[in-house]
Short mmCIF file of C-alpha atoms in Angstrom, two decimals:
data_model
loop_
_atom_site.label_atom_id
_atom_site.label_comp_id
_atom_site.label_asym_id
_atom_site.label_seq_id
_atom_site.Cartn_x
_atom_site.Cartn_y
_atom_site.Cartn_z
CA MET A 1 147.00 138.29 135.58
CA LYS A 2 150.66 138.64 134.75
CA TYR A 3 152.25 140.46 131.86
CA ARG A 4 155.37 140.10 129.73
CA THR A 5 157.05 142.39 127.24
CA LEU A 6 156.48 141.19 123.68
CA GLY A 7 160.02 141.27 122.36
CA ARG A 8 161.21 144.46 120.81
CA THR A 9 157.69 145.86 120.42
CA GLY A 10 157.70 147.06 123.98
CA LEU A 11 154.06 145.99 124.31
CA LYS A 12 153.10 144.67 127.74
CA VAL A 13 150.81 141.73 126.96
CA SER A 14 148.87 139.59 129.34
CA VAL A 15 150.50 136.14 129.38
CA VAL A 16 147.13 134.66 128.43
CA GLY A 17 145.28 136.27 125.49
CA VAL A 18 142.15 135.44 123.59
CA GLY A 19 142.35 133.64 120.28
CA THR A 20 139.29 134.21 118.04
CA TRP A 21 139.43 131.76 115.16
CA GLN A 22 136.33 130.19 116.64
CA LEU A 23 134.33 133.39 116.04
CA GLY A 24 134.65 132.85 112.30
CA GLY A 25 132.36 129.82 112.49
CA GLU A 26 134.77 126.96 111.84
CA TRP A 27 134.72 125.40 115.31
CA GLY A 28 131.22 124.01 115.39
CA GLN A 29 129.43 127.12 116.68
CA ALA A 30 128.02 130.37 115.32
CA PHE A 31 128.44 133.26 117.77
CA THR A 32 126.05 136.12 118.41
CA GLN A 33 127.32 139.56 119.31
CA ALA A 34 125.98 139.11 122.81
CA GLU A 35 128.02 135.94 123.26
CA VAL A 36 131.14 137.68 122.00
CA ASP A 37 130.52 140.61 124.32
CA ALA A 38 130.27 138.20 127.30
CA ILE A 39 133.51 136.49 126.30
CA LEU A 40 135.45 139.78 125.99
CA ASP A 41 133.86 141.28 129.10
CA ARG A 42 135.14 138.32 131.13
CA ALA A 43 138.58 138.59 129.48
CA GLY A 44 138.80 142.23 130.53
CA GLU A 45 137.70 141.34 134.05
CA CYS A 46 140.49 138.74 134.20
CA GLY A 47 143.14 141.30 133.13
CA ILE A 48 143.52 139.94 129.61
CA ASN A 49 144.52 142.69 127.16
CA LEU A 50 145.47 140.73 124.05
CA ILE A 51 143.04 139.69 121.26
CA ASP A 52 144.29 137.79 118.25
CA THR A 53 142.17 137.48 115.11
CA ALA A 54 142.59 137.27 111.30
CA GLU A 55 141.07 138.53 108.11
CA CYS A 56 140.02 135.04 107.03
CA TYR A 57 138.18 133.94 110.14
CA GLY A 58 134.90 134.05 108.30
CA ASP A 59 135.68 136.81 105.75
CA HIS A 60 136.40 139.42 108.43
CA LEU A 61 133.50 138.04 110.58
CA SER A 62 135.66 137.56 113.69
CA GLU A 63 137.06 141.07 113.20
CA ARG A 64 133.60 142.55 112.82
CA LEU A 65 132.36 140.94 116.03
CA ILE A 66 135.40 142.24 117.89
CA GLY A 67 135.06 145.62 116.25
CA ASP A 68 131.44 145.94 117.37
CA TYR A 69 132.57 145.24 120.92
CA LEU A 70 135.47 147.73 120.68
CA SER A 71 133.18 150.49 119.44
CA ARG A 72 131.29 150.31 122.73
CA HIS A 73 134.27 149.89 125.07
CA ASP A 74 137.68 151.35 125.74
CA ARG A 75 139.77 150.51 122.64
CA ASP A 76 142.95 151.70 124.31
CA ARG A 77 142.98 148.98 126.96
CA TRP A 78 143.31 146.27 124.26
CA ILE A 79 146.21 145.11 122.14
CA ILE A 80 144.69 143.97 118.84
CA ALA A 81 146.58 141.56 116.63
CA THR A 82 145.19 140.53 113.23
CA LYS A 83 146.60 138.92 110.09
CA PHE A 84 146.72 139.29 106.33
CA GLY A 85 147.33 137.16 103.26
CA HIS A 86 144.15 135.11 102.70
CA GLY A 87 140.68 135.44 101.31
CA PHE A 88 137.90 133.39 102.93
CA ASP A 89 136.20 131.16 100.31
CA GLY A 90 134.21 128.93 102.66
CA PHE A 91 134.71 126.42 105.42
CA MET A 92 138.46 125.74 105.62
CA ALA A 93 138.92 127.16 102.10
CA ARG A 94 141.38 130.01 101.64
CA ALA A 95 142.84 131.87 98.70
CA ASP A 96 146.35 133.27 98.97
CA ARG A 97 146.41 137.10 98.66
CA PHE A 98 149.86 138.25 99.56
CA GLY A 99 150.31 140.71 96.67
CA ALA A 100 151.01 144.35 97.58
CA GLU A 101 147.65 145.71 96.34
CA ASP A 102 145.76 142.79 97.92
CA VAL A 103 147.34 143.56 101.26
CA ARG A 104 146.54 147.23 101.02
CA THR A 105 142.93 146.27 100.40
CA GLN A 106 142.93 143.79 103.30
CA LEU A 107 144.39 146.25 105.69
CA ILE A 108 141.67 148.83 105.05
CA ALA A 109 139.04 146.10 105.31
CA SER A 110 140.44 144.96 108.65
CA LEU A 111 140.53 148.48 110.05
CA ARG A 112 136.94 149.00 109.10
CA ALA A 113 135.82 145.65 110.45
CA LEU A 114 137.66 146.30 113.76
CA ARG A 115 136.35 149.87 113.88
CA THR A 116 139.77 151.17 114.81
CA ASP A 117 142.31 153.54 113.34
CA ARG A 118 145.30 151.31 114.05
CA ILE A 119 146.27 147.65 114.40
CA ASP A 120 148.75 146.95 117.14
CA ILE A 121 150.26 143.84 115.58
CA TYR A 122 149.73 143.07 111.85
CA GLN A 123 150.84 139.55 110.97
CA PHE A 124 151.89 137.77 107.80
CA HIS A 125 149.60 134.76 107.91
CA SER A 126 150.86 131.25 107.15
CA GLY A 127 152.28 132.11 103.73
CA SER A 128 155.13 130.76 101.62
CA ASP A 129 158.70 131.87 101.95
CA GLU A 130 158.48 133.36 98.49
CA ALA A 131 155.57 135.62 99.48
CA PHE A 132 157.30 136.53 102.74
CA LEU A 133 160.48 137.64 100.99
CA ASP A 134 158.65 139.80 98.38
CA ASP A 135 160.06 143.37 98.48
CA GLY A 136 156.74 144.79 97.24
CA LEU A 137 155.00 143.44 100.29
CA LYS A 138 157.75 144.81 102.47
CA ARG A 139 157.24 148.31 101.08
CA VAL A 140 153.48 148.14 101.65
CA LEU A 141 153.96 147.11 105.25
CA GLU A 142 156.54 149.82 105.86
CA ASP A 143 154.16 152.42 104.43
CA ALA A 144 151.39 151.14 106.68
CA ARG A 145 153.65 151.40 109.73
CA GLN A 146 154.86 154.86 108.84
CA SER A 147 151.25 156.03 108.41
CA GLY A 148 150.33 154.78 111.88
CA MET A 149 147.71 152.32 110.62
CA VAL A 150 149.98 149.52 111.82
CA ARG A 151 152.09 149.78 114.94
CA ASN A 152 154.06 146.52 114.82
CA LEU A 153 154.58 143.67 112.37
CA GLY A 154 154.46 139.95 113.09
CA VAL A 155 154.76 136.61 111.32
CA SER A 156 152.21 133.95 112.03
CA ILE A 157 154.28 130.98 110.85
CA ARG A 158 152.43 128.14 109.18
CA GLY A 159 151.97 124.96 111.19
CA ALA A 160 154.71 123.06 109.40
CA GLY A 161 157.12 125.81 110.35
CA SER A 162 159.50 128.00 108.37
CA GLU A 163 163.06 128.46 109.50
CA VAL A 164 163.53 131.05 106.73
CA GLN A 165 160.74 133.28 108.11
CA ALA A 166 161.99 132.94 111.64
CA ARG A 167 165.59 133.75 110.59
CA GLU A 168 164.75 136.67 108.31
CA ALA A 169 161.91 138.23 110.29
CA PHE A 170 163.95 140.80 112.18
CA GLY A 171 165.81 142.03 109.12
CA ARG A 172 162.50 142.56 107.31
CA GLY A 173 160.96 144.63 110.07
CA TYR A 174 158.98 142.03 112.01
CA GLY A 175 159.05 141.99 115.80
CA VAL A 176 156.70 139.13 116.63
CA LEU A 177 156.59 135.45 115.75
CA GLN A 178 153.37 133.52 116.21
CA VAL A 179 153.89 129.75 116.25
CA VAL A 180 152.12 126.50 117.00
CA TYR A 181 153.41 125.43 120.39
CA ASN A 182 151.96 123.03 122.94
CA ARG A 183 152.85 119.98 125.00
CA LEU A 184 152.17 117.76 121.97
CA ASP A 185 154.10 119.86 119.43
CA LEU A 186 157.55 121.01 120.49
CA ARG A 187 159.00 121.85 117.05
CA ALA A 188 159.16 125.62 117.82
CA GLU A 189 161.70 125.01 120.58
CA SER A 190 164.39 124.02 118.12
CA GLU A 191 163.23 125.74 114.92
CA ILE A 192 161.89 129.10 116.11
CA PHE A 193 162.92 129.99 119.65
CA PRO A 194 166.67 130.32 118.95
CA HIS A 195 165.96 133.01 116.33
CA ALA A 196 163.57 134.78 118.73
CA ARG A 197 166.22 134.85 121.42
CA ARG A 198 168.96 136.04 119.01
CA TYR A 199 166.94 138.93 117.58
CA GLY A 200 164.75 139.82 120.59
CA LEU A 201 161.49 138.78 118.92
CA GLY A 202 158.30 138.26 120.88
CA ILE A 203 156.66 134.80 120.72
CA LEU A 204 152.90 134.23 120.74
CA ALA A 205 152.01 130.57 121.19
CA ARG A 206 148.92 129.51 119.28
CA VAL A 207 147.01 126.24 119.62
CA PRO A 208 148.41 125.91 123.19
CA LEU A 209 145.67 123.43 124.06
CA ALA A 210 146.29 121.38 120.89
CA SER A 211 142.83 122.35 119.55
CA GLY A 212 141.26 121.37 122.86
CA LEU A 213 142.64 117.84 122.86
CA LEU A 214 144.93 118.56 125.85
CA THR A 215 142.04 119.62 128.07
CA GLY A 216 140.69 116.16 129.00
CA LYS A 217 137.26 117.02 127.61
CA TYR A 218 137.45 114.57 124.73
CA GLU A 219 137.83 110.79 124.34
CA ALA A 220 139.89 109.09 121.68
CA TRP A 221 136.74 107.95 119.86
CA ASP A 222 134.99 111.35 119.87
CA LYS A 223 133.97 112.77 116.49
CA PHE A 224 133.52 116.38 115.49
CA GLY A 225 130.87 117.78 113.23
CA PRO A 226 131.46 118.82 109.58
CA ASP A 227 131.41 122.51 110.64
CA ASP A 228 134.29 121.94 113.13
CA TYR A 229 137.88 122.34 111.99
CA ARG A 230 138.89 119.30 114.02
CA SER A 231 136.87 117.05 111.73
CA THR A 232 139.54 117.60 109.10
CA LEU A 233 142.27 116.10 111.30
CA GLY A 234 140.98 112.51 110.82
CA ALA A 235 139.84 110.04 113.45
CA GLU A 236 143.25 108.30 113.80
CA GLU A 237 145.12 111.55 114.37
CA ILE A 238 142.58 112.74 116.91
CA ALA A 239 142.80 109.39 118.78
CA ARG A 240 146.60 109.57 118.70
CA ARG A 241 146.68 113.13 120.15
CA VAL A 242 144.10 112.33 122.86
CA ARG A 243 145.98 109.24 123.97
CA GLU A 244 149.25 111.06 124.10
CA ALA A 245 147.62 113.89 126.07
CA GLU A 246 146.32 111.37 128.55
CA ARG A 247 149.77 109.78 129.00
CA LEU A 248 151.39 113.19 129.54
CA ALA A 249 148.72 114.21 132.05
CA ASP A 250 149.22 110.98 133.99
CA GLU A 251 152.95 111.64 134.17
CA GLU A 252 153.12 115.44 134.61
CA LEU A 253 149.83 116.92 135.82
CA PRO A 254 150.35 118.49 139.28
CA LEU A 255 147.79 117.44 141.90
CA GLY A 256 144.67 119.56 141.99
CA ILE A 257 145.32 121.49 138.75
CA SER A 258 143.08 121.18 135.68
CA ARG A 259 144.63 119.94 132.49
CA THR A 260 143.69 123.22 130.75
CA ARG A 261 145.57 125.35 133.25
CA TRP A 262 148.53 122.94 133.28
CA ALA A 263 148.79 122.91 129.47
CA LEU A 264 148.73 126.73 129.22
CA ALA A 265 151.18 127.27 132.07
CA TRP A 266 153.48 124.66 130.58
CA CYS A 267 153.85 126.78 127.43
CA LEU A 268 154.67 129.81 129.59
CA ARG A 269 157.48 128.15 131.58
CA ASP A 270 159.96 129.53 129.03
CA PRO A 271 160.13 133.36 129.24
CA VAL A 272 160.74 133.61 125.47
CA VAL A 273 157.00 132.92 125.16
CA ALA A 274 155.32 136.22 125.90
CA ALA A 275 151.75 134.91 125.76
CA VAL A 276 149.49 131.99 124.82
CA ILE A 277 146.41 132.70 122.77
CA PRO A 278 143.88 129.94 123.43
CA GLY A 279 140.37 130.20 121.99
CA ALA A 280 137.32 130.23 124.19
CA LYS A 281 133.64 129.60 123.51
CA SER A 282 132.30 130.91 126.81
CA PRO A 283 133.13 133.36 129.63
CA GLU A 284 133.78 130.32 131.86
CA GLN A 285 136.47 129.02 129.50
CA VAL A 286 138.05 132.48 129.34
CA ALA A 287 138.27 132.57 133.13
CA GLU A 288 139.84 129.10 133.34
CA ASN A 289 142.36 130.02 130.67
CA ALA A 290 143.26 133.24 132.44
CA SER A 291 143.82 131.42 135.78
CA ALA A 292 146.83 129.66 134.21
CA ALA A 293 148.74 132.86 134.91
CA ASP A 294 148.63 131.97 138.59
CA LEU A 295 150.65 128.80 138.18
CA PHE A 296 154.12 130.24 137.63
CA SER A 297 155.11 129.05 141.05
CA VAL A 298 154.13 125.49 140.16
CA LYS A 299 156.97 123.38 138.71
CA MET A 300 156.19 122.33 135.18
CA PRO A 301 158.21 119.39 133.77
#
């Protein structure tokens, strides 16, 4: 494994982390604690030290599964990032909860679910610019940081992007920007990365495998079940992404390298990206993801 400094936070994060949206039950599988333990055990064995989760991945369900694991292992070896701003109301249903009192309540709930006394990176989660710029929220987050319950603040920018949040993050106390970034979606390069470079902000790249569609495991006609987030994308959009991924792999995939490893390493070719945070449903997927860290010597187009 290799490590990079996450912007001004000073945190040394593994360049490949573990994303855990899937643990909330919206990716076609319900996870047992034993399955989560196996995934995180393998992550630790591979040198991964970064886990990213959120309050609304199954109403703190993902956090609770992670917290159970942390309660039986060395908490200090892990960098834990979670998020705030939503209530889980069911499959792909969220209620915005960015008010100051709501966030105080969410923070305590996240700490309890994770069974920890501090959160290493606490992230504003895909909210509006209006909510982001609220001074009441800013005071709550400053209080949480001063108390030690939160070590660093981040912004998980909604998929459509927000130049305002990227531009104003540093001035409002945030040190990390989490963005959608993969070989099929390059918007962050022009909209987010310049602000990260200017202010020394750390970048976490989410959805680096384009929801699995870059891996080569799916065909253009594949369908996903009603309990899988990808079913909400629509058949035409899935087909478009799969075909584009196939074209790019034909043109760019180095000989002898899996499409998963290639896609992750491609995101890391720019040092402004401190880490990618792909999800994984098995220890084997974790190991393959982690092995992308070995490809820095391979030229990525």
